[in-house]
């Protein structure tokens, strides 16, 4: 049986960059009874979430919803558009880009991994000019797809997808553009149609504030066309049957009913706040978080201010300090989870998530936990990050005219 004293008093601070905390409204919505997935109520729910999610991707094209984690939607993007042995150009932004490339290999594709050498590449995001140069060399158009991660969750770098589109067009190359915005969607500005993305991959447990368990493919006309001749084996992931049945709000198999209740609620919340307001809130919190990190005298993982992530901030540890030991100390003492360093950055950094329903005070509590933990761990801090972040957040508020009585 699940141990119910797992967390002490109050709420656990789940400040990893996904899964993000699930708001009470969404938890309540998910507790409605499971209904017949072939019945009339379900059809109405299906149509509602399929229409709503398009607004989040900023697309008029179909968005396929899978009862799967983001990794499943990665696989769907590749298997629906490509054939065995196809050459794909993937960009090394970090750990998640690396995992997607491994998957491409496992599926029988021939990925080429482009990027700056070493850790530097992980800290700067996609260099669109490298993609353009590589595509110009490929005069025979052997490269069938360009795959990039929009918000690289392992580092806190949000790459410029419009620039990648421009690079592909400037090279006059017909490759498809496949983008992972699993952790960017609904937290960072994203425009599937305007940026000419062919398949956008996303998931439920990051900016959408849902538990893990559903994921998405937004699909362009060009990608749908490519899927007609794509030869990689697929059955469960095949777009066509799903899109056909989605026309009336249903799926060819049992969809994730209760998570779709949650999705309907999340869409209400996000569209109710307004996407632009949601993005601005994330930018504001991210800016305050970065101010805290620099006030501590620590380094932000992302080295290029133009591509700082609004979703999470990576914090580099001084030499000789094990970031995972600091994380454990914070977990044990303050009941807060921070993101671990992944892949090449294991032990060298931790990640602070400020996505989803994050607000001023959840960020301040998070930073207080970090500051106390860093001090306990013996990290010498240059100053108070908490104070610096408070100054940023308070400066943005209206000061009322207070009159003496
Ligand atoms: C979380 C994440 C994934 C993996 O998604 P799962 O739901 O864990 O399968 C892939 N890419 C990025 C950028 C992510 O943040």
mmCIF file of N, CA and C in Angstrom, residues 294-353:
data_model
loop_
_atom_site.group_PDB
_atom_site.id
_atom_site.type_symbol
_atom_site.label_atom_id
_atom_site.label_comp_id
_atom_site.label_asym_id
_atom_site.label_seq_id
_atom_site.Cartn_x
_atom_site.Cartn_y
_atom_site.Cartn_z
ATOM 1 N N UNK A 294 22.218 35.018 -10.319
ATOM 2 C CA UNK A 294 23.400 35.872 -10.465
ATOM 3 C C UNK A 294 23.725 36.572 -9.137
ATOM 4 N N UNK A 295 22.697 36.888 -8.339
ATOM 5 C CA UNK A 295 22.972 37.500 -7.031
ATOM 6 C C UNK A 295 23.701 36.507 -6.113
ATOM 7 N N UNK A 296 23.409 35.231 -6.269
ATOM 8 C CA UNK A 296 24.146 34.220 -5.495
ATOM 9 C C UNK A 296 25.606 34.141 -5.952
ATOM 10 N N UNK A 297 25.872 34.701 -7.120
ATOM 11 C CA UNK A 297 27.226 34.593 -7.670
ATOM 12 C C UNK A 297 27.419 33.287 -8.430
ATOM 13 N N UNK A 298 26.328 32.648 -8.817
ATOM 14 C CA UNK A 298 26.415 31.382 -9.554
ATOM 15 C C UNK A 298 26.131 31.633 -11.037
ATOM 16 N N UNK A 299 26.466 30.636 -11.826
ATOM 17 C CA UNK A 299 26.319 30.780 -13.264
ATOM 18 C C UNK A 299 25.021 30.137 -13.740
ATOM 19 N N UNK A 300 24.355 30.808 -14.659
ATOM 20 C CA UNK A 300 23.172 30.232 -15.314
ATOM 21 C C UNK A 300 23.679 29.297 -16.408
ATOM 22 N N UNK A 301 23.055 28.132 -16.541
ATOM 23 C CA UNK A 301 23.541 27.169 -17.538
ATOM 24 C C UNK A 301 23.513 27.762 -18.940
ATOM 25 N N UNK A 302 22.409 28.415 -19.310
ATOM 26 C CA UNK A 302 22.297 29.022 -20.638
ATOM 27 C C UNK A 302 23.246 30.217 -20.727
ATOM 28 N N UNK A 303 24.100 30.212 -21.752
ATOM 29 C CA UNK A 303 25.105 31.270 -21.885
ATOM 30 C C UNK A 303 24.659 32.414 -22.790
ATOM 31 N N UNK A 304 23.549 32.255 -23.492
ATOM 32 C CA UNK A 304 23.116 33.283 -24.434
ATOM 33 C C UNK A 304 21.783 33.883 -23.979
ATOM 34 N N UNK A 305 21.807 35.141 -23.511
ATOM 35 C CA UNK A 305 20.574 35.764 -23.005
ATOM 36 C C UNK A 305 19.436 35.774 -24.024
ATOM 37 N N UNK A 306 19.747 35.694 -25.306
ATOM 38 C CA UNK A 306 18.689 35.721 -26.321
ATOM 39 C C UNK A 306 17.832 34.457 -26.269
ATOM 40 N N UNK A 307 18.359 33.393 -25.660
ATOM 41 C CA UNK A 307 17.623 32.119 -25.659
ATOM 42 C C UNK A 307 17.396 31.561 -24.244
ATOM 43 N N UNK A 308 17.407 32.457 -23.254
ATOM 44 C CA UNK A 308 17.045 32.030 -21.895
ATOM 45 C C UNK A 308 15.648 31.408 -21.922
ATOM 46 N N UNK A 309 15.464 30.319 -21.200
ATOM 47 C CA UNK A 309 14.164 29.657 -21.159
ATOM 48 C C UNK A 309 13.236 30.328 -20.152
ATOM 49 N N UNK A 310 11.973 30.559 -20.548
ATOM 50 C CA UNK A 310 10.985 31.037 -19.572
ATOM 51 C C UNK A 310 10.425 29.900 -18.702
ATOM 52 N N UNK A 311 10.821 28.665 -18.990
ATOM 53 C CA UNK A 311 10.229 27.479 -18.364
ATOM 54 C C UNK A 311 11.019 27.012 -17.144
ATOM 55 N N UNK A 312 12.329 27.079 -17.278
ATOM 56 C CA UNK A 312 13.209 26.599 -16.210
ATOM 57 C C UNK A 312 14.527 27.349 -16.279
ATOM 58 N N UNK A 313 15.251 27.342 -15.156
ATOM 59 C CA UNK A 313 16.579 27.945 -15.111
ATOM 60 C C UNK A 313 17.571 26.902 -14.618
ATOM 61 N N UNK A 314 18.635 26.705 -15.368
ATOM 62 C CA UNK A 314 19.706 25.810 -14.952
ATOM 63 C C UNK A 314 20.707 26.573 -14.104
ATOM 64 N N UNK A 315 21.126 25.979 -12.981
ATOM 65 C CA UNK A 315 22.062 26.628 -12.066
ATOM 66 C C UNK A 315 23.338 25.788 -11.993
ATOM 67 N N UNK A 316 24.456 26.360 -12.436
ATOM 68 C CA UNK A 316 25.738 25.644 -12.407
ATOM 69 C C UNK A 316 26.324 25.709 -10.994
ATOM 70 N N UNK A 317 26.907 24.614 -10.552
ATOM 71 C CA UNK A 317 27.548 24.583 -9.232
ATOM 72 C C UNK A 317 29.030 24.931 -9.373
ATOM 73 N N UNK A 318 29.592 25.573 -8.334
ATOM 74 C CA UNK A 318 31.041 25.819 -8.370
ATOM 75 C C UNK A 318 31.784 24.483 -8.413
ATOM 76 N N UNK A 319 33.010 24.492 -8.903
ATOM 77 C CA UNK A 319 33.819 23.270 -8.946
ATOM 78 C C UNK A 319 33.893 22.647 -7.556
ATOM 79 N N UNK A 320 33.790 21.342 -7.486
ATOM 80 C CA UNK A 320 33.923 20.644 -6.209
ATOM 81 C C UNK A 320 32.605 20.472 -5.470
ATOM 82 N N UNK A 321 31.525 21.079 -5.987
ATOM 83 C CA UNK A 321 30.216 20.897 -5.336
ATOM 84 C C UNK A 321 29.367 19.981 -6.215
ATOM 85 N N UNK A 322 28.859 18.909 -5.608
ATOM 86 C CA UNK A 322 28.013 17.968 -6.340
ATOM 87 C C UNK A 322 26.565 18.472 -6.316
ATOM 88 N N UNK A 323 26.077 18.838 -7.465
ATOM 89 C CA UNK A 323 24.725 19.420 -7.551
ATOM 90 C C UNK A 323 23.671 18.467 -7.003
ATOM 91 N N UNK A 324 23.882 17.170 -7.179
ATOM 92 C CA UNK A 324 22.880 16.215 -6.689
ATOM 93 C C UNK A 324 22.885 16.118 -5.166
ATOM 94 N N UNK A 325 24.048 16.358 -4.561
ATOM 95 C CA UNK A 325 24.102 16.386 -3.093
ATOM 96 C C UNK A 325 23.329 17.604 -2.580
ATOM 97 N N UNK A 326 23.442 18.719 -3.269
ATOM 98 C CA UNK A 326 22.689 19.928 -2.884
ATOM 99 C C UNK A 326 21.191 19.666 -3.034
ATOM 100 N N UNK A 327 20.811 19.046 -4.136
ATOM 101 C CA UNK A 327 19.398 18.723 -4.367
ATOM 102 C C UNK A 327 18.856 17.826 -3.258
ATOM 103 N N UNK A 328 19.656 16.848 -2.855
ATOM 104 C CA UNK A 328 19.203 15.907 -1.826
ATOM 105 C C UNK A 328 19.016 16.630 -0.490
ATOM 106 N N UNK A 329 19.953 17.526 -0.208
ATOM 107 C CA UNK A 329 19.865 18.305 1.023
ATOM 108 C C UNK A 329 18.576 19.136 1.053
ATOM 109 N N UNK A 330 18.273 19.740 -0.078
ATOM 110 C CA UNK A 330 17.071 20.573 -0.179
ATOM 111 C C UNK A 330 15.817 19.697 -0.069
ATOM 112 N N UNK A 331 15.862 18.549 -0.682
ATOM 113 C CA UNK A 331 14.725 17.624 -0.609
ATOM 114 C C UNK A 331 14.503 17.171 0.836
ATOM 115 N N UNK A 332 15.584 16.760 1.488
ATOM 116 C CA UNK A 332 15.460 16.227 2.847
ATOM 117 C C UNK A 332 15.027 17.302 3.846
ATOM 118 N N UNK A 333 15.525 18.507 3.684
ATOM 119 C CA UNK A 333 15.283 19.548 4.676
ATOM 120 C C UNK A 333 14.065 20.402 4.395
ATOM 121 N N UNK A 334 13.756 20.611 3.112
ATOM 122 C CA UNK A 334 12.703 21.574 2.789
ATOM 123 C C UNK A 334 11.592 20.984 1.923
ATOM 124 N N UNK A 335 11.621 19.665 1.719
ATOM 125 C CA UNK A 335 10.551 18.987 0.998
ATOM 126 C C UNK A 335 10.310 19.594 -0.390
ATOM 127 N N UNK A 336 11.420 19.856 -1.066
ATOM 128 C CA UNK A 336 11.289 20.428 -2.416
ATOM 129 C C UNK A 336 12.117 19.589 -3.396
ATOM 130 N N UNK A 337 11.499 19.302 -4.552
ATOM 131 C CA UNK A 337 12.210 18.585 -5.609
ATOM 132 C C UNK A 337 12.700 19.569 -6.664
ATOM 133 N N UNK A 338 13.986 19.507 -6.959
ATOM 134 C CA UNK A 338 14.565 20.288 -8.064
ATOM 135 C C UNK A 338 15.035 19.306 -9.132
ATOM 136 N N UNK A 339 15.178 19.795 -10.358
ATOM 137 C CA UNK A 339 15.581 18.917 -11.454
ATOM 138 C C UNK A 339 17.061 18.574 -11.371
ATOM 139 N N UNK A 340 17.371 17.314 -11.652
ATOM 140 C CA UNK A 340 18.767 16.873 -11.626
ATOM 141 C C UNK A 340 19.486 17.294 -12.918
ATOM 142 N N UNK A 341 20.793 17.340 -12.869
ATOM 143 C CA UNK A 341 21.560 17.531 -14.097
ATOM 144 C C UNK A 341 21.482 16.259 -14.925
ATOM 145 N N UNK A 342 21.363 16.400 -16.240
ATOM 146 C CA UNK A 342 21.181 15.229 -17.094
ATOM 147 C C UNK A 342 22.347 15.089 -18.070
ATOM 148 N N UNK A 343 22.673 13.857 -18.393
ATOM 149 C CA UNK A 343 23.690 13.580 -19.418
ATOM 150 C C UNK A 343 25.012 14.252 -19.085
ATOM 151 N N UNK A 344 25.529 15.031 -20.019
ATOM 152 C CA UNK A 344 26.838 15.674 -19.873
ATOM 153 C C UNK A 344 26.910 16.623 -18.675
ATOM 154 N N UNK A 345 25.749 17.031 -18.161
ATOM 155 C CA UNK A 345 25.742 18.008 -17.066
ATOM 156 C C UNK A 345 25.391 17.374 -15.711
ATOM 157 N N UNK A 346 25.375 16.047 -15.671
ATOM 158 C CA UNK A 346 25.070 15.313 -14.429
ATOM 159 C C UNK A 346 26.013 15.755 -13.304
ATOM 160 N N UNK A 347 25.453 16.127 -12.184
ATOM 161 C CA UNK A 347 26.247 16.512 -11.014
ATOM 162 C C UNK A 347 26.784 17.936 -11.049
ATOM 163 N N UNK A 348 26.725 18.555 -12.216
ATOM 164 C CA UNK A 348 27.317 19.893 -12.347
ATOM 165 C C UNK A 348 26.307 21.019 -12.205
ATOM 166 N N UNK A 349 25.049 20.673 -12.265
ATOM 167 C CA UNK A 349 24.007 21.714 -12.193
ATOM 168 C C UNK A 349 22.717 21.119 -11.637
ATOM 169 N N UNK A 350 21.823 22.007 -11.183
ATOM 170 C CA UNK A 350 20.444 21.583 -10.955
ATOM 171 C C UNK A 350 19.529 22.529 -11.720
ATOM 172 N N UNK A 351 18.270 22.127 -11.829
ATOM 173 C CA UNK A 351 17.318 22.904 -12.624
ATOM 174 C C UNK A 351 16.126 23.325 -11.771
ATOM 175 N N UNK A 352 15.779 24.611 -11.865
ATOM 176 C CA UNK A 352 14.615 25.144 -11.154
ATOM 177 C C UNK A 352 13.482 25.295 -12.167
ATOM 178 N N UNK A 353 12.392 24.578 -11.957
ATOM 179 C CA UNK A 353 11.219 24.733 -12.829
ATOM 180 C C UNK A 353 10.367 25.894 -12.348
#
